[in-house]
PDB file of C-alpha atoms in Angstrom:
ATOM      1  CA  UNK A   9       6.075  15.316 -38.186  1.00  0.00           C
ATOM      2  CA  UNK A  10       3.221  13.438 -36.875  1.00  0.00           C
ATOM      3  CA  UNK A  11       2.586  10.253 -34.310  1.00  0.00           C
ATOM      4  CA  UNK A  12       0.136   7.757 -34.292  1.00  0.00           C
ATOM      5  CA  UNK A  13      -2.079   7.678 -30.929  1.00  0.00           C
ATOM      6  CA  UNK A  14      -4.109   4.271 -30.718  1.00  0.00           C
ATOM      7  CA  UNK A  15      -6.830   4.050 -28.870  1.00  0.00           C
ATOM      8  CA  UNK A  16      -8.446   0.391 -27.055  1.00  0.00           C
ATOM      9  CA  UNK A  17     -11.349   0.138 -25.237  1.00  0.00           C
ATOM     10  CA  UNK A  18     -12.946  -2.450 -23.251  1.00  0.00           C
ATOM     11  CA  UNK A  19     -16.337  -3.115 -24.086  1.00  0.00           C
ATOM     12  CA  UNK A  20     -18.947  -0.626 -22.393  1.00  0.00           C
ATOM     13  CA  UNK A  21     -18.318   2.605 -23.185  1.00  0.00           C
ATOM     14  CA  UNK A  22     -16.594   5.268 -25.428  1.00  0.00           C
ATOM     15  CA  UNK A  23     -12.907   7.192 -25.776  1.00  0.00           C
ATOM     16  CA  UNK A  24     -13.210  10.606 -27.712  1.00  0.00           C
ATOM     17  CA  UNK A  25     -10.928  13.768 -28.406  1.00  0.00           C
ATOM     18  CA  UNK A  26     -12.206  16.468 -30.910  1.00  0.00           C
ATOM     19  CA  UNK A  27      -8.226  16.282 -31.495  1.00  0.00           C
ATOM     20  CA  UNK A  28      -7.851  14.086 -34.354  1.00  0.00           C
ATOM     21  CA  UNK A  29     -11.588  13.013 -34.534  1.00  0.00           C
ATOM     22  CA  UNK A  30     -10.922  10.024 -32.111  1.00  0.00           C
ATOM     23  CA  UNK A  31     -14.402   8.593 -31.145  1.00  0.00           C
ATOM     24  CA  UNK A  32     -13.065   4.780 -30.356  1.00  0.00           C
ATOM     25  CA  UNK A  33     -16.346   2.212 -29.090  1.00  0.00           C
ATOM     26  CA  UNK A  34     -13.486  -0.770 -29.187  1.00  0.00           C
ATOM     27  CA  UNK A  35     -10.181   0.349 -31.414  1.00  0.00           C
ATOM     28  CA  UNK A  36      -8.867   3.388 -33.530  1.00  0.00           C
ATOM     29  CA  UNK A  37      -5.838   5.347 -33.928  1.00  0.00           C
ATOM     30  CA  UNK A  38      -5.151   8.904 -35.547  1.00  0.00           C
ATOM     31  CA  UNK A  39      -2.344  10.705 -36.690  1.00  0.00           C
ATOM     32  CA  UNK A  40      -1.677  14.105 -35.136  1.00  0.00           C
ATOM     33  CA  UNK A  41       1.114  16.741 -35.158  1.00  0.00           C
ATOM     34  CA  UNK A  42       4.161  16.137 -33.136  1.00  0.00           C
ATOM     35  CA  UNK A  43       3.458  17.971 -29.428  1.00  0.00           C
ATOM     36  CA  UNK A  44      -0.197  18.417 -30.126  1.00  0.00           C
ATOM     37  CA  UNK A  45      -2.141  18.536 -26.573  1.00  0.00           C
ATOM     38  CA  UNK A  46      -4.478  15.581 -26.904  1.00  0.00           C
ATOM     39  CA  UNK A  47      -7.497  15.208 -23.909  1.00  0.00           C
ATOM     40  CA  UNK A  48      -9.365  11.945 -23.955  1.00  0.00           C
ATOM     41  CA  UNK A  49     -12.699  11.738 -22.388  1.00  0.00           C
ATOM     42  CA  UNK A  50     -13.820   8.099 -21.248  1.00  0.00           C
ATOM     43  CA  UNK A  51     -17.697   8.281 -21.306  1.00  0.00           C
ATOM     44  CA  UNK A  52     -19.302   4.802 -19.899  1.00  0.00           C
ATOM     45  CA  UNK A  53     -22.207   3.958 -21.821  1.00  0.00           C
ATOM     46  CA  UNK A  54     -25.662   2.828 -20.063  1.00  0.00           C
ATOM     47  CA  UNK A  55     -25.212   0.446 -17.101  1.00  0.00           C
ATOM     48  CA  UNK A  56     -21.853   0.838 -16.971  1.00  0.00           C
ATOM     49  CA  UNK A  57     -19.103   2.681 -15.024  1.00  0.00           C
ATOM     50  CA  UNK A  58     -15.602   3.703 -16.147  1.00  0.00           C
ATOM     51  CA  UNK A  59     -13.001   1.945 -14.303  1.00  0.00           C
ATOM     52  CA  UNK A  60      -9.280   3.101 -14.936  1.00  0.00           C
ATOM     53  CA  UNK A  61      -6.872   4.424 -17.985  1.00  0.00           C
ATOM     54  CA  UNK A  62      -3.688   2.213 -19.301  1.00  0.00           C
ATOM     55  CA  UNK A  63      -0.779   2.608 -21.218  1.00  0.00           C
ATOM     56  CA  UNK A  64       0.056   6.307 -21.638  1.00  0.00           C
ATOM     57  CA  UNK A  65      -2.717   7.389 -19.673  1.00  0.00           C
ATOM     58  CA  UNK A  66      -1.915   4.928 -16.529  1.00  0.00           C
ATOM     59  CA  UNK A  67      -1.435   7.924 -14.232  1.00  0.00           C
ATOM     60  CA  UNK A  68      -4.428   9.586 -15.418  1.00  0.00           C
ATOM     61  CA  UNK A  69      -7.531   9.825 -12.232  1.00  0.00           C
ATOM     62  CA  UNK A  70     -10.730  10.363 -13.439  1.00  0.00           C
ATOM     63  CA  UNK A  71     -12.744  10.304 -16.672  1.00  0.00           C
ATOM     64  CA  UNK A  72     -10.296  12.355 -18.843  1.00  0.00           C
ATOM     65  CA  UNK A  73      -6.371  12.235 -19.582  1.00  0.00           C
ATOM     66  CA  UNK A  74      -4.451  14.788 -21.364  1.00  0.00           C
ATOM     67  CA  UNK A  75      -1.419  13.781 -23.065  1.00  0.00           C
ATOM     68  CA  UNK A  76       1.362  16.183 -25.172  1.00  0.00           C
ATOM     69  CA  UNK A  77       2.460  14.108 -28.159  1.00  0.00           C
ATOM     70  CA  UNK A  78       5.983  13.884 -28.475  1.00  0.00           C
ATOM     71  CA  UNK A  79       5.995  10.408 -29.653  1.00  0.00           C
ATOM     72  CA  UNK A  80       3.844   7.226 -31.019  1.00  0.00           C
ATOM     73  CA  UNK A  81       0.901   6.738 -27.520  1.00  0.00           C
ATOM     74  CA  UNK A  82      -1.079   3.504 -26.831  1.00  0.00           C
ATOM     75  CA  UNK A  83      -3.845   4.617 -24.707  1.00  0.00           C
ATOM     76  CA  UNK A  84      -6.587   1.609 -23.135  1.00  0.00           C
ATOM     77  CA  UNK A  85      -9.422   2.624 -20.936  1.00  0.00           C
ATOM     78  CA  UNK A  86     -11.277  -0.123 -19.242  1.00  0.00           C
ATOM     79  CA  UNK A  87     -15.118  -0.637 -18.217  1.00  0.00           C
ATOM     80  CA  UNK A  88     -17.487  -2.736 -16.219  1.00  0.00           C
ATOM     81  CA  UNK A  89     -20.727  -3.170 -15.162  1.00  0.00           C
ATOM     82  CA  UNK A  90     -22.523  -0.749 -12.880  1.00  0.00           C
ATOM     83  CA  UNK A  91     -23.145  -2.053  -9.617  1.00  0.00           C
ATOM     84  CA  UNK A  92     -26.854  -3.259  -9.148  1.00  0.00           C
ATOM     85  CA  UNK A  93     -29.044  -0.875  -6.495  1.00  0.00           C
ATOM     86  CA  UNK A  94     -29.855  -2.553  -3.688  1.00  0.00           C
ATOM     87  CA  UNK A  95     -27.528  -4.383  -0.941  1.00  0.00           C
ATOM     88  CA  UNK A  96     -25.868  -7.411  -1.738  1.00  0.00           C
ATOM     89  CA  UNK A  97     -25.757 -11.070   0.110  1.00  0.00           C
ATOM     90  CA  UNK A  98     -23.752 -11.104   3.630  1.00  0.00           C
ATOM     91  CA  UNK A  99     -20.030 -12.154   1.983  1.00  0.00           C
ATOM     92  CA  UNK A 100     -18.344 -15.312   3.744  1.00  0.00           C
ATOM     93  CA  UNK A 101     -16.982 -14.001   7.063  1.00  0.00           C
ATOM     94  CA  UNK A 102     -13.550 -12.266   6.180  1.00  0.00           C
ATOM     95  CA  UNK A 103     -12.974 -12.806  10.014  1.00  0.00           C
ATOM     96  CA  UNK A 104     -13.236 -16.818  11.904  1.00  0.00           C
ATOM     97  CA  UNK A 105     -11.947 -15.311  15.441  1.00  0.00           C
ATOM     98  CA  UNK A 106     -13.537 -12.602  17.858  1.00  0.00           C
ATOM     99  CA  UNK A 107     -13.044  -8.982  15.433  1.00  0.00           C
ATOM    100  CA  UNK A 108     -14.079  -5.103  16.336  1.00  0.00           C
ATOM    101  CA  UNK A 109     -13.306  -1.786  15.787  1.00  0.00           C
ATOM    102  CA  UNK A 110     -13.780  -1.670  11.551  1.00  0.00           C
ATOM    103  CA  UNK A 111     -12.961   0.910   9.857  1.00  0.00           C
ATOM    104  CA  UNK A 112     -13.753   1.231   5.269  1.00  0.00           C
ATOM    105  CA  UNK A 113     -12.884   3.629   2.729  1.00  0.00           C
ATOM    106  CA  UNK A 114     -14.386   3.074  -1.017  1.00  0.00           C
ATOM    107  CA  UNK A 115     -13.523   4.785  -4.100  1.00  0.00           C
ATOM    108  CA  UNK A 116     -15.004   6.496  -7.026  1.00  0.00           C
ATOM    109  CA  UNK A 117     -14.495   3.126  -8.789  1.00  0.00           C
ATOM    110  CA  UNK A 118     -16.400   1.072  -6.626  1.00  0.00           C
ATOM    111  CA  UNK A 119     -13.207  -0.605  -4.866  1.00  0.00           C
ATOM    112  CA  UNK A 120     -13.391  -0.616  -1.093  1.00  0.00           C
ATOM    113  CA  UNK A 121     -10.433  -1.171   1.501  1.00  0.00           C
ATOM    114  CA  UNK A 122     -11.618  -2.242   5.245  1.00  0.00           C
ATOM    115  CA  UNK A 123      -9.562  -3.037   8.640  1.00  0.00           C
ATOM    116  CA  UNK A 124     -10.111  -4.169  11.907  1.00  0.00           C
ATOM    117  CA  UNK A 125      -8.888  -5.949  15.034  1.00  0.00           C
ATOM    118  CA  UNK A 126      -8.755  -9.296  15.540  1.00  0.00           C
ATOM    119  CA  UNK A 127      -8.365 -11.373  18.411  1.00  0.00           C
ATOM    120  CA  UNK A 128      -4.579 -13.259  18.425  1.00  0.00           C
ATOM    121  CA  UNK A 129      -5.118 -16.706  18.985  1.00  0.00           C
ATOM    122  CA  UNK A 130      -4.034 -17.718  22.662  1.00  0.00           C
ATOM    123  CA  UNK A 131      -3.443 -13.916  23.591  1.00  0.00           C
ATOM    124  CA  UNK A 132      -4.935 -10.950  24.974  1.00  0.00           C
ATOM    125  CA  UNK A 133      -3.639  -8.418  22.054  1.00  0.00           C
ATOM    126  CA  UNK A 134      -5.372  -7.722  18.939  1.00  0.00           C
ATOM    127  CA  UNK A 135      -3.911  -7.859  15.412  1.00  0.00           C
ATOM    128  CA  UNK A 136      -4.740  -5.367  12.534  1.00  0.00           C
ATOM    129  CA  UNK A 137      -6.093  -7.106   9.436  1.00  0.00           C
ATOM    130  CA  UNK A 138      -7.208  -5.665   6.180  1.00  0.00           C
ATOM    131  CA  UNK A 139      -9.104  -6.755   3.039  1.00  0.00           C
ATOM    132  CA  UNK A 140      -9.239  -5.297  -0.668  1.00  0.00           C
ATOM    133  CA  UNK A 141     -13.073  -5.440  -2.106  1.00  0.00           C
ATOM    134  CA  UNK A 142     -13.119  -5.170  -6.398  1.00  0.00           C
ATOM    135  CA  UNK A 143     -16.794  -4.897  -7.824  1.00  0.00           C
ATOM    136  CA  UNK A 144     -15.310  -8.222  -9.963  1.00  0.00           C
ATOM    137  CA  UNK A 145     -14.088 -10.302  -7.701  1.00  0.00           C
ATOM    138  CA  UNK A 146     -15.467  -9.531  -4.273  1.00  0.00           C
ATOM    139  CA  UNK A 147     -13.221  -8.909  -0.876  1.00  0.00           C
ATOM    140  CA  UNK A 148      -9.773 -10.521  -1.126  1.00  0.00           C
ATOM    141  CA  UNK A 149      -8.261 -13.085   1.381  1.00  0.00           C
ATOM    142  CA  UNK A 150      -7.478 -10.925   4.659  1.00  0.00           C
ATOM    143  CA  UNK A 151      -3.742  -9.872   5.316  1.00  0.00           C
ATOM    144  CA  UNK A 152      -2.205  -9.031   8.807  1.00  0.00           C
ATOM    145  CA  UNK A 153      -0.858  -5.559   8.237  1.00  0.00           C
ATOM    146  CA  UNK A 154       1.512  -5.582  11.577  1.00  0.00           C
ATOM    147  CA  UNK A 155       3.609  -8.438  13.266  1.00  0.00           C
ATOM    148  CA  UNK A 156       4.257  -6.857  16.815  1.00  0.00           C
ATOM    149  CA  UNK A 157       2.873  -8.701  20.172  1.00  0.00           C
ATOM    150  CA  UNK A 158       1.784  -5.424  21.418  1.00  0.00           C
ATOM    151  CA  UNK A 159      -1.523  -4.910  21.145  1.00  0.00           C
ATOM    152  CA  UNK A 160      -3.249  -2.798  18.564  1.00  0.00           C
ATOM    153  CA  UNK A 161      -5.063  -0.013  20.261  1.00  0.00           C
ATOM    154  CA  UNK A 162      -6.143   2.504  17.412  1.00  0.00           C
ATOM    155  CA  UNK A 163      -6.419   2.962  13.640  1.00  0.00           C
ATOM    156  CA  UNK A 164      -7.514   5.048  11.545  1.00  0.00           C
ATOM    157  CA  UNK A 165      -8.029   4.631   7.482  1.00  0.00           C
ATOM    158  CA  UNK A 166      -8.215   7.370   4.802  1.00  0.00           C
ATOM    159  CA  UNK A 167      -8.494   7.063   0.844  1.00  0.00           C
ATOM    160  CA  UNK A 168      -8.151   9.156  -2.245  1.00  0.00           C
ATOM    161  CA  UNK A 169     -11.525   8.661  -4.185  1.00  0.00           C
ATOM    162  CA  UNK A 170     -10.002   9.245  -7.613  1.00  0.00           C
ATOM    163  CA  UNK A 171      -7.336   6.917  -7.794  1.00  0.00           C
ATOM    164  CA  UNK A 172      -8.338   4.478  -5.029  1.00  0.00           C
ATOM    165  CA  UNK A 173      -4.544   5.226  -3.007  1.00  0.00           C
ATOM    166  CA  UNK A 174      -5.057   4.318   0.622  1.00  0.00           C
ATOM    167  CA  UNK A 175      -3.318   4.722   4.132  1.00  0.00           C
ATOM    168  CA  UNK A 176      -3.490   3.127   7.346  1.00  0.00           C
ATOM    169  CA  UNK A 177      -2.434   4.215  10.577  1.00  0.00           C
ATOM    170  CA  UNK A 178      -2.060   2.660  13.991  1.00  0.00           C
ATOM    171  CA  UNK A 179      -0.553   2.502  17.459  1.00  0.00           C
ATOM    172  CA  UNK A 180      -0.070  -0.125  19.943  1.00  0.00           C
ATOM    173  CA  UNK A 181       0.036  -0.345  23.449  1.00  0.00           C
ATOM    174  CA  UNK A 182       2.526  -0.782  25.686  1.00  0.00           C
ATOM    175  CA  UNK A 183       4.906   1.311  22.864  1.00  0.00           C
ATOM    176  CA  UNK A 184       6.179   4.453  24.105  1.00  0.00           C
ATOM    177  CA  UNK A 185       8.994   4.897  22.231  1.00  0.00           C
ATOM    178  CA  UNK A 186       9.965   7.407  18.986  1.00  0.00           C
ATOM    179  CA  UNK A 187       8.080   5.386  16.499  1.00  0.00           C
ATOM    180  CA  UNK A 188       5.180   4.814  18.760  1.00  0.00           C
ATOM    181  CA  UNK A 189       2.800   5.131  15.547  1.00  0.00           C
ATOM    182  CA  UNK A 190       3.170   3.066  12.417  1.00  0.00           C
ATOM    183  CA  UNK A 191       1.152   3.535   9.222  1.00  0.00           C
ATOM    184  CA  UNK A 192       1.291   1.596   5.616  1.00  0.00           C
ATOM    185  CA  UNK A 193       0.529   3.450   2.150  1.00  0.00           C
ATOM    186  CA  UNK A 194      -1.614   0.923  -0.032  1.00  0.00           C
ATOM    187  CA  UNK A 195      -1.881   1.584  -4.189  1.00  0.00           C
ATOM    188  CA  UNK A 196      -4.008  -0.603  -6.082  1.00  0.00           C
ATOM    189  CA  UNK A 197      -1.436  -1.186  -8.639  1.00  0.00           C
ATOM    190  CA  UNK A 198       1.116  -2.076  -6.564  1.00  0.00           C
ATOM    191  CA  UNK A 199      -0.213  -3.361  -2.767  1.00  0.00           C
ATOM    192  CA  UNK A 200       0.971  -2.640   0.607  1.00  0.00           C
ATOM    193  CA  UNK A 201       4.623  -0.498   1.371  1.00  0.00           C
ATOM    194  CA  UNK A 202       6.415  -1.632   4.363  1.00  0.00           C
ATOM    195  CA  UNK A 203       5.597  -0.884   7.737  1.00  0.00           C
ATOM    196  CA  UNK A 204       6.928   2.362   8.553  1.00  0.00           C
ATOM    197  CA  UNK A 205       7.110   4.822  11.828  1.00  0.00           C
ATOM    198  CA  UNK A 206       5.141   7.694  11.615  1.00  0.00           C
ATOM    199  CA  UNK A 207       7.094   9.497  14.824  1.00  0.00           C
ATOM    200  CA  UNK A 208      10.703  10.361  14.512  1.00  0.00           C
ATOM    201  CA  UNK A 209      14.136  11.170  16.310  1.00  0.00           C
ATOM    202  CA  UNK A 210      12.847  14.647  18.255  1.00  0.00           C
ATOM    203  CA  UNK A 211       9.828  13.489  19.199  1.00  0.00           C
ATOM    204  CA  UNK A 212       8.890  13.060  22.968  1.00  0.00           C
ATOM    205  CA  UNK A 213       9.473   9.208  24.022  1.00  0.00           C
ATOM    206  CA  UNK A 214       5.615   8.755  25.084  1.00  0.00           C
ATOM    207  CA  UNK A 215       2.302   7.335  24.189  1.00  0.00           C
ATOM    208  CA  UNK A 216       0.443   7.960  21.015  1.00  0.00           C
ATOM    209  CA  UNK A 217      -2.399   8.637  21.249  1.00  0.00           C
ATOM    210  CA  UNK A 218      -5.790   9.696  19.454  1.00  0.00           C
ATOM    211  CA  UNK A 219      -4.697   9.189  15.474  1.00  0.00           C
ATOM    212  CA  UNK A 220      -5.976  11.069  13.178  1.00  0.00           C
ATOM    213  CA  UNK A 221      -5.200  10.524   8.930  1.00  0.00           C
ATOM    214  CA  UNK A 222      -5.365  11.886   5.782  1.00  0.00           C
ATOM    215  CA  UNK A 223      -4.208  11.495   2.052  1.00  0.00           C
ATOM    216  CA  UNK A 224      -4.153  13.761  -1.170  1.00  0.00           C
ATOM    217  CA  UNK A 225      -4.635  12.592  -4.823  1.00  0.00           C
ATOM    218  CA  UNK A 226      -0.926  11.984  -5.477  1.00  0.00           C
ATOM    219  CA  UNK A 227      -1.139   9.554  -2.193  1.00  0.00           C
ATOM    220  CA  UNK A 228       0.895  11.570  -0.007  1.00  0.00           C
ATOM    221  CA  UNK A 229      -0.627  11.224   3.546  1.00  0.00           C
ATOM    222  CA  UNK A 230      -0.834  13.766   6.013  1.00  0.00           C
ATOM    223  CA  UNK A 231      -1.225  12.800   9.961  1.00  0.00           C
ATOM    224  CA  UNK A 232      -1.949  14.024  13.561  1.00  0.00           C
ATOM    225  CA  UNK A 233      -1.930  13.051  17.262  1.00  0.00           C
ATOM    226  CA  UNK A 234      -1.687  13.350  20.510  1.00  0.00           C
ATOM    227  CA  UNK A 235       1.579  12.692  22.063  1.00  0.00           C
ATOM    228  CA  UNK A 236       2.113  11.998  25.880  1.00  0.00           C
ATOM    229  CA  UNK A 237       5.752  14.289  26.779  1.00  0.00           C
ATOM    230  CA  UNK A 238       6.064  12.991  29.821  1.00  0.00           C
ATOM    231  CA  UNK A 239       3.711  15.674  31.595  1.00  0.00           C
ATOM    232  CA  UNK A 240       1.112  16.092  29.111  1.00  0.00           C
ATOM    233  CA  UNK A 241      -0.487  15.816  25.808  1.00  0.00           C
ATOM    234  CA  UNK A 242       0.517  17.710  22.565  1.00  0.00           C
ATOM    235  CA  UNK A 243      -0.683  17.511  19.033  1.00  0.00           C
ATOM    236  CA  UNK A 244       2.116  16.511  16.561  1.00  0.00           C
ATOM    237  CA  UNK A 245       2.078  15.999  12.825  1.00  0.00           C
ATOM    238  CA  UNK A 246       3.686  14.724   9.949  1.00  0.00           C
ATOM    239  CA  UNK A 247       3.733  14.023   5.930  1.00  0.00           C
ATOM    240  CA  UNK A 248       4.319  10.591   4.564  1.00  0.00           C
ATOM    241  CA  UNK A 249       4.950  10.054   0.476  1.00  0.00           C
ATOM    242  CA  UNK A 250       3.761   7.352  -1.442  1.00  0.00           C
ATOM    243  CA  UNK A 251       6.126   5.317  -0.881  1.00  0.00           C
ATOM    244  CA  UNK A 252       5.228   4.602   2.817  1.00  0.00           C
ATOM    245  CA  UNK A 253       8.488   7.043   4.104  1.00  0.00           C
ATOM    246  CA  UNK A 254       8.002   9.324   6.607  1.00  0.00           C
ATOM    247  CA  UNK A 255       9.577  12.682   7.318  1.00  0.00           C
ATOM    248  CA  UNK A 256      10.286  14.439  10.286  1.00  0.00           C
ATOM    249  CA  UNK A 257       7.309  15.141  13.167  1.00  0.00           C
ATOM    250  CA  UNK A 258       6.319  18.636  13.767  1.00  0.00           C
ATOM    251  CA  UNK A 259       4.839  19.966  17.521  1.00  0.00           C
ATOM    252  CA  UNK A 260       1.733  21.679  15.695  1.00  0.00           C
ATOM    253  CA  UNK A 261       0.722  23.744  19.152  1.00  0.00           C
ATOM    254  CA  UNK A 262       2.509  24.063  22.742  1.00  0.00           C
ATOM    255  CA  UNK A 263      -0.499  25.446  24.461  1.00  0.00           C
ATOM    256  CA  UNK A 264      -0.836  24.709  28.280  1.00  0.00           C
ATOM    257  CA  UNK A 265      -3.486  26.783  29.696  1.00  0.00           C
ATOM    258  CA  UNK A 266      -4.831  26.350  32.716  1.00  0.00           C
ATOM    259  CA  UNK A 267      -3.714  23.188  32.965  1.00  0.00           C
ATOM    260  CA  UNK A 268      -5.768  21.290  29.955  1.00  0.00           C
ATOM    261  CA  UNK A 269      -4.265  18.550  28.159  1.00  0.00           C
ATOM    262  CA  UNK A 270      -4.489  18.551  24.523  1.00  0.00           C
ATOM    263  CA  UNK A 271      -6.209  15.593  22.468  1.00  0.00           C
ATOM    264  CA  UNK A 272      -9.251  14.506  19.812  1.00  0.00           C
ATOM    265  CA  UNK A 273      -7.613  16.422  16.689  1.00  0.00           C
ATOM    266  CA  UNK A 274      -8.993  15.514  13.832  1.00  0.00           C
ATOM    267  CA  UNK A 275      -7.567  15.963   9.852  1.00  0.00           C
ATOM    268  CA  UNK A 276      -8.962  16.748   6.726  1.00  0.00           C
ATOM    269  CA  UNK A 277      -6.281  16.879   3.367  1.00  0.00           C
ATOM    270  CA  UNK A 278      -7.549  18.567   0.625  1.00  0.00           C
ATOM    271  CA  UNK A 279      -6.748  16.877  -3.366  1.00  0.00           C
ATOM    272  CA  UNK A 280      -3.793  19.174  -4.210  1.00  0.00           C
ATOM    273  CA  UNK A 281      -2.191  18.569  -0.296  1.00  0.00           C
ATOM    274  CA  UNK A 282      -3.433  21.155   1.710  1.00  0.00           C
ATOM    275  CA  UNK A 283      -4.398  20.012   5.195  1.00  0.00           C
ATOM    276  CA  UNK A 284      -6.127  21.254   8.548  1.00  0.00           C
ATOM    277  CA  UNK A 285      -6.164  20.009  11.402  1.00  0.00           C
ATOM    278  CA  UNK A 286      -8.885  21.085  14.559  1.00  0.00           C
TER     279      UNK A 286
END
């Protein structure tokens, strides 16, 4: 028994497997034995970069899929042109009012995710705002990732390079209640999840302070702060899936020597999920 696996590619580069002799510069397709182990390779060609896999290969991150035959496969892998050295023009202003505290991430593809503060017209808080960049198109129209009249008082940003998944995490004054933290996952096929607390029934009812993110390739994120328990500062954590949920917090130290008060932790997540915080 044996499946056909077509190949497409967008103009600018190459799809090959030594499986099946596939060496596709626009269109092919092969025949191959049913549950054959099939690994594409997307080589750009000169000026250009590779941008993402569809079809059969749409979860695949990087240059390469691998794909078990157990059925007819459509595979498309999709190019563009290399970004020119040297800076670009100033873009229009993605912000009209007064703006601070910006924060980017960019990934391996060239796509770029930024936030910031801006000023609330006719109040003293500050909103959180946001903006997509694509090598193609340029920075998208800005979107207000929170609605609450508290003011925003820190963020922090975090992205996987390989597939361009994104989180964004936050706290507001005035809030010192369980879900004094909020965060939103971003995925660059699908946009923004809901709003969702990053604290949880068991934490301390306190401030929020000092936020601290990460995410892994599978765009689980993992997070840590300081939280205010009435008396003093602790570092918490928690692990949020794709999906933007949120599990339970976790008091990650209940040192109190001397007197200190805990705070400034900072994350770093490793691909597979494996996190440490300092």
């Amino acid at each position: 028994v044996t499946y056909t696996v077509s190949v497409s590619v967008t103009a600018g580069g190459s799809v090959t497997s030594p499986v099946g002799n596939i060496n596709c510069g626009s269109a092919c397709s092969t025949n191959v034995p049913a549950n054959t182990s099939v690994t594409l390779t997307a080589t750009p060609a000169a000026g250009q970069v590779f941008q993402s896999w569809g079809g059969a290969c749409s979860s695949a991150t990087g240059n390469t899929c691998t794909l078990t035959i157990t059925q007819a496969a459509s595979v498309s892998a999709a190019f563009a042109a290399a970004p020119v050295a040297g800076w670009s023009n100033t873009v229009t202003p993605l912000s009209t009012g007064g703006s601070c505290c910006a924060k980017v991430a960019m990934d391996a593809s060239g796509r770029a995710l930024a936030v910031w503060f801006t000023l609330e017209p006719g109040t003293p808080n500050d909103n959180l705002m946001a903006s997509r960049f694509d090598p193609g198109t340029g920075w998208s129209a800005p979107v207000a990732l929170e609605a609450s009249p508290r003011d925003v008082v820190n963020v922090d940003l975090a992205m996987d390079p390989a597939s361009g998944r994104a989180v964004v995490m936050w706290t507001q004054g005035s809030d010192t209640s369980v879900s004094a933290a909020w965060a939103r996952h971003f995925d660059p096929a699908s946009g923004w999840t809901a709003t969702q607390p990053v604290l949880s029934a068991g934490t301390p009812a306190g401030r929020a302070d000092e936020i601290t993110v990460g995410i892994d390739a599978q765009g689980n994120a993992v997070a840590a702060w300081s939280q205010l328990d009435g008396t003093r500062f602790s570092i918490w954590g928690n692990r949020g899936m794709p999906t933007g949920v949120w599990g339970s917090a976790q008091l990650l130290e209940t040192m109190d020597e001397l007197g200190r008060v805990d705070g400034n932790p900072r994350i770093a997540v490793a691909p597979q999920g494996h996190a440490t915080v300092v």
